[in-house]
């Protein structure tokens, strides 16, 4: 591994993921950036979490940032169980019935099952949730989101992936090939554990990033080092990411992302309890309850209905637009650009927008430039500019950075 510029700064070389993995991760995130769901953008960036009370800082041997990243990369914990508290404060506007409608629409579009993970895990994009996790090797994993008098669980056992929503008594079932050694467990659309979040964050580490060891902490009763990741560039909405890494196993125990705007963490996910022992085999057993509605995903592929409806404002041929996805800039200031192939968003200057135009402007900011007119939809982390001609510019960058990028592209 090539040495860092210093023991306190990490470069692009020697990290666990290569540049093509970074680009693939960004492409995966970008597919959520659609006009009808800024919520989806935010959910995707959770792969990128109010803080848990940690006890006194333990005294641990000195370690460099490079050594700590290596420790995470080499961590090979196959068995664990625990409880994770996930809190997300993206600063999304209160959409009332519309927000419920969007989530409901996403559920209906993904086969009509409330148990479909693709739509259900989107709920982690806001509020505070308690999640129980268990794993036993690459082919056995369970994630359960606990709600008031209800539970939503995803169970991966061998070739079978089951998802069960106790509130609606619905089951979603799909099959997947057994994981090869080193493969990730399914499903992976929305990261739910500190390790998954840390892996996504480390994909963005390059020469535009400062990586340091920022002392120690104790999380879930375990001693940990704190890895601090900060963008060197201006224009990013990411202020800093802190990952608490278990000193013994190298497993990330807690992930916290603070925005440049300050205030509470945007995302904070950490174990409140964790054990590195083999879970009971029955943990991964599942039989659909009597009377439950079971939806089968026979071919394991996303159905056409699971895509956003073409009637959505500014949607157009989104799939075609993503084929031409481009990126502007590098590192933490990277902006995704693509053409929806549609008519864009009806802006405040559009006489055809009517009530839709007024409503959308209440959610976003109308802007003008060389590109014409457009609307910027903002969260505390992700911003998206949708121009009147159907272009989309999105990223974890400021509104000004999006407008500048759109002007430069015209």
Short mmCIF file of C-alpha atoms in Angstrom, two decimals:
data_model
loop_
_atom_site.label_atom_id
_atom_site.label_comp_id
_atom_site.label_asym_id
_atom_site.label_seq_id
_atom_site.Cartn_x
_atom_site.Cartn_y
_atom_site.Cartn_z
CA UNK A 1 0.00 0.00 0.00
CA UNK A 2 1.31 3.38 -0.95
CA UNK A 3 1.98 5.63 2.03
CA UNK A 4 -0.37 8.47 2.84
CA UNK A 5 0.74 12.07 2.54
CA UNK A 6 0.96 11.80 6.30
CA UNK A 7 -0.39 9.53 8.97
CA UNK A 8 -3.44 11.77 9.06
CA UNK A 9 -4.45 12.02 5.43
CA UNK A 10 -5.64 9.23 3.15
CA UNK A 11 -5.14 9.30 -0.59
CA UNK A 12 -6.84 7.37 -3.34
CA UNK A 13 -4.34 4.52 -3.44
CA UNK A 14 -4.57 1.42 -1.33
CA UNK A 15 -8.22 1.79 -0.37
CA UNK A 16 -10.57 -1.19 -0.32
CA UNK A 17 -12.47 -0.10 -3.45
CA UNK A 18 -11.17 0.87 -6.88
CA UNK A 19 -12.29 3.85 -8.95
CA UNK A 20 -14.73 1.77 -10.97
CA UNK A 21 -16.47 0.73 -7.75
CA UNK A 22 -16.83 4.40 -6.85
CA UNK A 23 -18.40 5.16 -10.21
CA UNK A 24 -20.70 2.15 -9.91
CA UNK A 25 -21.81 3.31 -6.46
CA UNK A 26 -22.59 6.76 -7.80
CA UNK A 27 -24.53 5.32 -10.71
CA UNK A 28 -26.53 3.23 -8.27
CA UNK A 29 -27.30 6.30 -6.16
CA UNK A 30 -28.19 8.40 -9.18
CA UNK A 31 -31.02 6.09 -10.22
CA UNK A 32 -33.00 7.32 -7.25
CA UNK A 33 -32.80 10.93 -8.39
CA UNK A 34 -36.23 11.31 -10.00
CA UNK A 35 -38.49 14.38 -9.91
CA UNK A 36 -41.29 12.70 -7.97
CA UNK A 37 -39.15 11.50 -5.07
CA UNK A 38 -36.49 13.65 -3.47
CA UNK A 39 -37.25 11.23 -0.62
CA UNK A 40 -35.70 8.56 -2.80
CA UNK A 41 -32.56 10.60 -3.32
CA UNK A 42 -32.21 10.91 0.42
CA UNK A 43 -32.81 7.22 0.98
CA UNK A 44 -30.13 6.34 -1.47
CA UNK A 45 -27.62 8.55 0.20
CA UNK A 46 -28.14 6.73 3.43
CA UNK A 47 -25.65 4.46 1.80
CA UNK A 48 -23.60 7.32 2.47
CA UNK A 49 -27.31 8.79 10.57
CA UNK A 50 -29.45 11.89 17.17
CA UNK A 51 -26.28 10.43 18.49
CA UNK A 52 -26.05 7.46 20.87
CA UNK A 53 -24.74 8.02 24.37
CA UNK A 54 -21.20 6.71 24.56
CA UNK A 55 -19.35 6.20 27.81
CA UNK A 56 -15.86 7.45 28.59
CA UNK A 57 -13.16 7.29 25.94
CA UNK A 58 -11.00 4.16 26.36
CA UNK A 59 -7.23 4.17 26.23
CA UNK A 60 -6.09 2.25 23.15
CA UNK A 61 -2.78 1.78 21.32
CA UNK A 62 -1.97 4.47 18.75
CA UNK A 63 -3.08 3.75 15.18
CA UNK A 64 -2.80 5.67 11.91
CA UNK A 65 -5.67 6.39 9.53
CA UNK A 66 -4.12 4.04 6.98
CA UNK A 67 -3.90 1.23 9.52
CA UNK A 68 -7.49 1.78 10.65
CA UNK A 69 -8.83 1.65 7.08
CA UNK A 70 -6.84 -1.56 6.57
CA UNK A 71 -8.41 -2.92 9.75
CA UNK A 72 -11.89 -2.26 8.38
CA UNK A 73 -11.02 -3.79 5.01
CA UNK A 74 -9.56 -6.94 6.56
CA UNK A 75 -12.42 -7.43 9.03
CA UNK A 76 -13.92 -10.83 8.33
CA UNK A 77 -16.65 -11.15 10.94
CA UNK A 78 -19.13 -13.71 9.62
CA UNK A 79 -21.37 -14.06 12.65
CA UNK A 80 -23.03 -11.36 14.71
CA UNK A 81 -26.32 -10.20 16.18
CA UNK A 82 -27.38 -6.93 17.68
CA UNK A 83 -29.64 -3.90 17.78
CA UNK A 84 -28.97 -0.76 15.76
CA UNK A 85 -30.56 2.64 16.34
CA UNK A 86 -30.89 4.60 13.09
CA UNK A 87 -31.83 8.29 13.09
CA UNK A 88 -32.19 10.36 9.94
CA UNK A 89 -32.82 14.10 9.76
CA UNK A 90 -32.68 15.14 6.13
CA UNK A 91 -34.80 18.25 6.64
CA UNK A 92 -37.43 17.05 4.18
CA UNK A 93 -40.54 19.22 3.93
CA UNK A 94 -43.71 17.85 5.49
CA UNK A 95 -45.66 16.52 2.54
CA UNK A 96 -48.64 15.24 4.49
CA UNK A 97 -50.88 13.11 2.32
CA UNK A 98 -48.59 13.52 -0.70
CA UNK A 99 -45.69 11.84 1.07
CA UNK A 100 -47.95 8.92 2.00
CA UNK A 101 -49.19 8.82 -1.57
CA UNK A 102 -45.68 8.68 -3.01
CA UNK A 103 -44.68 5.84 -0.72
CA UNK A 104 -47.95 4.07 -1.44
CA UNK A 105 -47.41 4.56 -5.16
CA UNK A 106 -43.94 3.11 -4.89
CA UNK A 107 -45.38 0.06 -3.13
CA UNK A 108 -48.07 -0.43 -5.73
CA UNK A 109 -45.52 -0.01 -8.49
CA UNK A 110 -43.28 -2.75 -7.09
CA UNK A 111 -45.80 -5.55 -7.41
CA UNK A 112 -48.48 -4.35 -5.02
CA UNK A 113 -46.91 -5.81 -1.88
CA UNK A 114 -46.28 -3.69 1.20
CA UNK A 115 -43.55 -6.19 2.09
CA UNK A 116 -41.41 -5.40 -0.99
CA UNK A 117 -38.01 -4.26 0.41
CA UNK A 118 -37.51 -1.77 -2.42
CA UNK A 119 -40.28 0.45 -1.09
CA UNK A 120 -40.43 -0.54 2.57
CA UNK A 121 -36.82 0.34 3.40
CA UNK A 122 -37.42 3.84 2.01
CA UNK A 123 -39.09 4.55 5.35
CA UNK A 124 -35.62 4.65 6.93
CA UNK A 125 -35.13 7.96 5.09
CA UNK A 126 -36.75 9.85 7.97
CA UNK A 127 -37.17 9.66 11.72
CA UNK A 128 -35.69 7.27 14.27
CA UNK A 129 -35.90 3.50 13.93
CA UNK A 130 -34.78 0.46 15.88
CA UNK A 131 -33.30 -2.29 13.71
CA UNK A 132 -32.31 -5.78 14.79
CA UNK A 133 -29.65 -7.51 12.69
CA UNK A 134 -28.21 -11.01 12.60
CA UNK A 135 -25.79 -12.76 10.27
CA UNK A 136 -24.23 -16.19 9.94
CA UNK A 137 -21.97 -16.28 6.91
CA UNK A 138 -22.71 -14.88 3.45
CA UNK A 139 -25.97 -16.84 2.94
CA UNK A 140 -27.80 -16.17 6.20
CA UNK A 141 -28.86 -12.70 7.29
CA UNK A 142 -31.85 -11.08 8.94
CA UNK A 143 -32.81 -7.42 9.29
CA UNK A 144 -35.90 -6.44 11.28
CA UNK A 145 -37.29 -2.91 11.59
CA UNK A 146 -39.28 -2.65 14.81
CA UNK A 147 -42.36 -0.44 14.84
CA UNK A 148 -45.16 0.19 17.32
CA UNK A 149 -46.84 -3.22 17.74
CA UNK A 150 -45.47 -4.27 14.34
CA UNK A 151 -42.30 -5.58 12.73
CA UNK A 152 -40.90 -5.67 9.22
CA UNK A 153 -38.29 -8.33 8.52
CA UNK A 154 -36.07 -9.40 5.63
CA UNK A 155 -34.65 -12.91 5.93
CA UNK A 156 -31.96 -14.22 3.59
CA UNK A 157 -31.43 -17.96 3.97
CA UNK A 158 -29.57 -19.75 1.22
CA UNK A 159 -31.32 -19.21 -2.09
CA UNK A 160 -34.42 -17.69 -0.50
CA UNK A 161 -35.08 -14.08 0.42
CA UNK A 162 -38.25 -13.48 2.41
CA UNK A 163 -39.70 -10.15 3.50
CA UNK A 164 -42.62 -9.96 5.94
CA UNK A 165 -44.73 -6.98 7.02
CA UNK A 166 -46.64 -8.00 10.16
CA UNK A 167 -48.79 -4.85 10.01
CA UNK A 168 -50.39 -5.83 6.70
CA UNK A 169 -49.69 -9.58 7.03
CA UNK A 170 -48.02 -9.56 3.60
CA UNK A 171 -45.04 -11.59 2.43
CA UNK A 172 -42.63 -10.94 -0.44
CA UNK A 173 -40.49 -13.83 -1.68
CA UNK A 174 -37.65 -13.97 -4.18
CA UNK A 175 -34.84 -16.36 -4.95
CA UNK A 176 -31.16 -15.57 -5.43
CA UNK A 177 -28.07 -17.69 -6.12
CA UNK A 178 -26.08 -18.63 -3.06
CA UNK A 179 -23.40 -16.05 -2.38
CA UNK A 180 -19.86 -16.80 -3.41
CA UNK A 181 -17.07 -16.24 -0.92
CA UNK A 182 -16.55 -12.53 -0.40
CA UNK A 183 -19.89 -11.58 -1.94
CA UNK A 184 -22.16 -9.17 -0.15
CA UNK A 185 -25.38 -10.36 1.47
CA UNK A 186 -28.75 -9.47 -0.04
CA UNK A 187 -30.55 -7.16 -0.12
CA UNK A 188 -28.34 -4.10 -0.55
CA UNK A 189 -30.55 -1.34 -1.96
CA UNK A 190 -30.60 0.66 1.29
CA UNK A 191 -27.73 0.25 3.80
CA UNK A 192 -29.02 -0.39 7.32
CA UNK A 193 -25.91 -1.13 9.42
CA UNK A 194 -22.87 0.97 10.36
CA UNK A 195 -20.63 -1.32 8.25
CA UNK A 196 -22.74 -0.90 5.11
CA UNK A 197 -22.81 2.86 5.62
CA UNK A 198 -19.06 2.99 6.24
CA UNK A 199 -18.36 0.92 3.12
CA UNK A 200 -20.35 3.41 1.02
CA UNK A 201 -18.53 6.36 2.58
CA UNK A 202 -15.09 4.84 1.99
CA UNK A 203 -15.89 4.48 -1.72
CA UNK A 204 -15.81 8.28 -1.88
CA UNK A 205 -12.38 8.60 -0.28
CA UNK A 206 -9.77 9.96 -2.71
CA UNK A 207 -7.28 12.81 -2.87
CA UNK A 208 -10.13 15.27 -2.26
CA UNK A 209 -10.60 13.78 1.20
CA UNK A 210 -8.96 14.21 4.59
CA UNK A 211 -8.98 11.03 6.69
CA UNK A 212 -7.71 11.08 10.28
CA UNK A 213 -8.01 9.16 13.52
CA UNK A 214 -10.01 11.34 15.92
CA UNK A 215 -9.51 9.64 19.28
CA UNK A 216 -11.45 6.74 20.77
CA UNK A 217 -14.96 5.96 22.00
CA UNK A 218 -17.00 3.19 23.53
CA UNK A 219 -20.02 1.96 21.60
CA UNK A 220 -22.36 -0.79 22.79
CA UNK A 221 -19.87 -1.57 25.55
CA UNK A 222 -16.97 -2.09 23.13
CA UNK A 223 -13.77 -0.07 22.72
CA UNK A 224 -13.50 1.68 19.37
CA UNK A 225 -11.34 4.05 17.34
CA UNK A 226 -12.98 7.02 15.62
CA UNK A 227 -12.19 7.51 11.93
CA UNK A 228 -12.91 11.06 10.76
CA UNK A 229 -13.61 11.64 7.05
CA UNK A 230 -13.87 15.23 5.78
CA UNK A 231 -14.07 16.69 2.26
CA UNK A 232 -11.23 19.05 1.38
CA UNK A 233 -13.31 20.71 -1.34
CA UNK A 234 -15.79 23.53 -0.93
CA UNK A 235 -19.32 23.20 -2.25
CA UNK A 236 -20.12 19.85 -0.64
CA UNK A 237 -23.02 19.56 1.81
CA UNK A 238 -21.09 16.86 3.72
CA UNK A 239 -19.36 18.43 6.71
CA UNK A 240 -17.81 15.32 8.26
CA UNK A 241 -18.35 11.60 8.66
CA UNK A 242 -17.26 9.77 11.81
CA UNK A 243 -17.00 5.99 11.90
CA UNK A 244 -16.47 4.24 15.25
CA UNK A 245 -14.45 1.08 14.49
CA UNK A 246 -14.34 -1.84 16.90
CA UNK A 247 -10.76 -2.03 18.16
CA UNK A 248 -10.75 -5.84 18.27
CA UNK A 249 -12.66 -6.94 15.16
CA UNK A 250 -12.45 -3.92 12.85
CA UNK A 251 -16.23 -3.87 12.45
CA UNK A 252 -17.76 -0.37 12.19
CA UNK A 253 -20.02 0.06 15.22
CA UNK A 254 -21.35 3.54 14.57
CA UNK A 255 -21.68 5.91 11.62
CA UNK A 256 -22.44 9.64 11.90
CA UNK A 257 -22.74 12.19 9.09
CA UNK A 258 -22.85 15.90 9.96
CA UNK A 259 -23.73 18.48 7.25
CA UNK A 260 -21.81 21.68 6.52
CA UNK A 261 -24.93 23.61 7.57
CA UNK A 262 -24.45 22.40 11.16
CA UNK A 263 -27.05 21.21 13.63
CA UNK A 264 -28.05 17.63 14.31
CA UNK A 265 -26.51 14.78 12.38
CA UNK A 266 -28.16 14.00 9.05
CA UNK A 267 -27.59 10.29 9.58
CA UNK A 268 -26.59 8.52 12.76
CA UNK A 269 -26.58 4.72 12.98
CA UNK A 270 -24.98 2.80 15.80
CA UNK A 271 -25.20 -0.46 17.69
CA UNK A 272 -26.78 -0.26 21.12
CA UNK A 273 -26.13 -3.98 21.60
CA UNK A 274 -23.85 -6.31 19.64
CA UNK A 275 -22.45 -9.82 20.03
CA UNK A 276 -20.03 -11.63 17.73
CA UNK A 277 -21.37 -15.13 18.26
CA UNK A 278 -23.24 -17.58 16.05
CA UNK A 279 -26.98 -16.77 16.08
CA UNK A 280 -29.43 -19.62 16.60
CA UNK A 281 -30.22 -21.40 13.33
CA UNK A 282 -33.93 -20.73 13.89
CA UNK A 283 -33.23 -17.00 13.51
CA UNK A 284 -33.17 -17.46 9.75
CA UNK A 285 -36.17 -19.79 9.46
CA UNK A 286 -39.34 -18.38 7.93
CA UNK A 287 -42.72 -19.79 6.99
CA UNK A 288 -45.48 -17.48 5.73
CA UNK A 289 -48.11 -17.06 8.47
CA UNK A 290 -51.55 -18.50 7.87
CA UNK A 291 -53.70 -16.17 5.83
CA UNK A 292 -50.79 -13.98 4.71
CA UNK A 293 -50.79 -12.61 1.16
CA UNK A 294 -47.65 -13.89 -0.59
CA UNK A 295 -46.16 -12.08 -3.60
CA UNK A 296 -43.63 -14.04 -5.62
CA UNK A 297 -40.81 -12.44 -7.57
CA UNK A 298 -40.23 -15.45 -9.79
CA UNK A 299 -37.37 -14.20 -11.93
CA UNK A 300 -35.71 -12.02 -9.29
CA UNK A 301 -35.74 -9.03 -11.58
CA UNK A 302 -37.35 -5.65 -11.11
CA UNK A 303 -40.69 -5.59 -12.92
CA UNK A 304 -41.62 -2.87 -15.36
CA UNK A 305 -44.29 -1.72 -12.94
CA UNK A 306 -41.64 -1.04 -10.30
CA UNK A 307 -40.36 1.92 -12.28
CA UNK A 308 -41.75 5.40 -11.63
CA UNK A 309 -44.98 5.97 -13.63
CA UNK A 310 -44.62 7.92 -16.86
CA UNK A 311 -47.47 10.17 -15.78
CA UNK A 312 -45.26 11.66 -13.07
CA UNK A 313 -44.31 15.32 -13.69
CA UNK A 314 -41.11 15.53 -15.68
CA UNK A 315 -40.53 11.79 -15.69
CA UNK A 316 -40.56 11.07 -19.41
CA UNK A 317 -38.29 8.22 -20.47
CA UNK A 318 -36.15 8.21 -17.33
CA UNK A 319 -34.50 4.90 -18.15
CA UNK A 320 -33.32 6.26 -21.49
CA UNK A 321 -31.99 9.38 -19.77
CA UNK A 322 -29.92 7.37 -17.30
CA UNK A 323 -28.21 5.62 -20.17
CA UNK A 324 -26.55 8.96 -20.86
CA UNK A 325 -25.68 9.69 -17.24
CA UNK A 326 -22.64 11.95 -16.90
CA UNK A 327 -20.76 13.24 -13.90
CA UNK A 328 -19.39 16.73 -13.40
CA UNK A 329 -16.45 17.40 -11.11
CA UNK A 330 -14.78 14.89 -8.79
CA UNK A 331 -14.74 13.69 -5.24
CA UNK A 332 -17.30 15.07 -2.81
CA UNK A 333 -18.32 17.80 -5.23
CA UNK A 334 -19.35 15.36 -7.97
CA UNK A 335 -22.66 16.19 -9.64
CA UNK A 336 -24.71 13.66 -11.60
CA UNK A 337 -26.24 15.00 -14.82
CA UNK A 338 -28.81 13.26 -16.98
CA UNK A 339 -31.71 14.03 -19.27
CA UNK A 340 -35.13 12.65 -18.30
CA UNK A 341 -36.26 12.91 -21.90
CA UNK A 342 -39.36 14.69 -20.62
CA UNK A 343 -40.59 18.22 -20.26
CA UNK A 344 -38.90 18.97 -16.97
CA UNK A 345 -40.70 20.48 -14.01
CA UNK A 346 -43.36 23.17 -14.51
CA UNK A 347 -41.64 26.21 -13.02
CA UNK A 348 -43.09 29.39 -11.63
CA UNK A 349 -42.55 31.01 -15.01
CA UNK A 350 -44.68 28.43 -16.80
CA UNK A 351 -48.24 29.46 -17.63
CA UNK A 352 -49.05 25.78 -18.13
CA UNK A 353 -47.95 24.74 -14.66
CA UNK A 354 -51.14 25.87 -12.96
CA UNK A 355 -51.71 24.48 -9.49
CA UNK A 356 -48.90 21.95 -9.99
CA UNK A 357 -46.44 24.74 -10.63
CA UNK A 358 -47.44 26.57 -7.46
CA UNK A 359 -47.24 23.43 -5.36
CA UNK A 360 -43.82 22.44 -6.68
CA UNK A 361 -42.47 25.94 -6.06
CA UNK A 362 -43.63 25.62 -2.46
CA UNK A 363 -41.32 22.59 -2.13
CA UNK A 364 -38.36 23.96 -4.11
CA UNK A 365 -36.63 27.17 -5.14
CA UNK A 366 -37.14 28.59 -8.62
CA UNK A 367 -33.84 29.51 -10.28
CA UNK A 368 -32.72 30.99 -13.61
CA UNK A 369 -29.49 30.90 -15.60
CA UNK A 370 -28.00 30.15 -19.00
CA UNK A 371 -29.98 26.89 -18.87
CA UNK A 372 -33.25 28.82 -18.69
CA UNK A 373 -35.43 28.13 -15.67
CA UNK A 374 -35.61 25.30 -13.18
CA UNK A 375 -36.44 24.22 -9.65
CA UNK A 376 -34.01 23.16 -6.93
CA UNK A 377 -35.29 20.60 -4.44
CA UNK A 378 -33.22 20.48 -1.28
CA UNK A 379 -32.55 18.35 1.75
CA UNK A 380 -29.82 18.93 4.32
CA UNK A 381 -27.62 16.55 2.34
CA UNK A 382 -28.77 16.07 -1.26
CA UNK A 383 -29.88 18.80 -3.67
CA UNK A 384 -31.36 18.33 -7.16
CA UNK A 385 -31.90 20.91 -9.89
CA UNK A 386 -34.52 19.97 -12.46
CA UNK A 387 -34.60 22.34 -15.41
CA UNK A 388 -37.67 23.16 -17.49
CA UNK A 389 -36.20 21.27 -20.45
CA UNK A 390 -35.90 18.01 -18.49
CA UNK A 391 -32.25 18.06 -17.40
CA UNK A 392 -31.41 16.91 -13.88
CA UNK A 393 -28.32 17.92 -11.88
CA UNK A 394 -28.01 16.28 -8.45
CA UNK A 395 -25.48 15.61 -5.74
CA UNK A 396 -24.41 16.20 -2.16
CA UNK A 397 -23.55 19.78 -3.12
CA UNK A 398 -24.97 23.24 -2.53
CA UNK A 399 -27.66 24.89 -4.65
CA UNK A 400 -25.11 27.36 -6.01
CA UNK A 401 -22.89 24.49 -7.17
CA UNK A 402 -25.82 22.94 -9.09
CA UNK A 403 -26.67 26.23 -10.81
CA UNK A 404 -23.03 26.76 -11.71
CA UNK A 405 -22.82 23.27 -13.21
CA UNK A 406 -26.03 23.74 -15.21
CA UNK A 407 -24.76 27.08 -16.57
CA UNK A 408 -21.45 25.53 -17.60
CA UNK A 409 -23.27 22.74 -19.44
CA UNK A 410 -25.14 25.19 -21.66
#
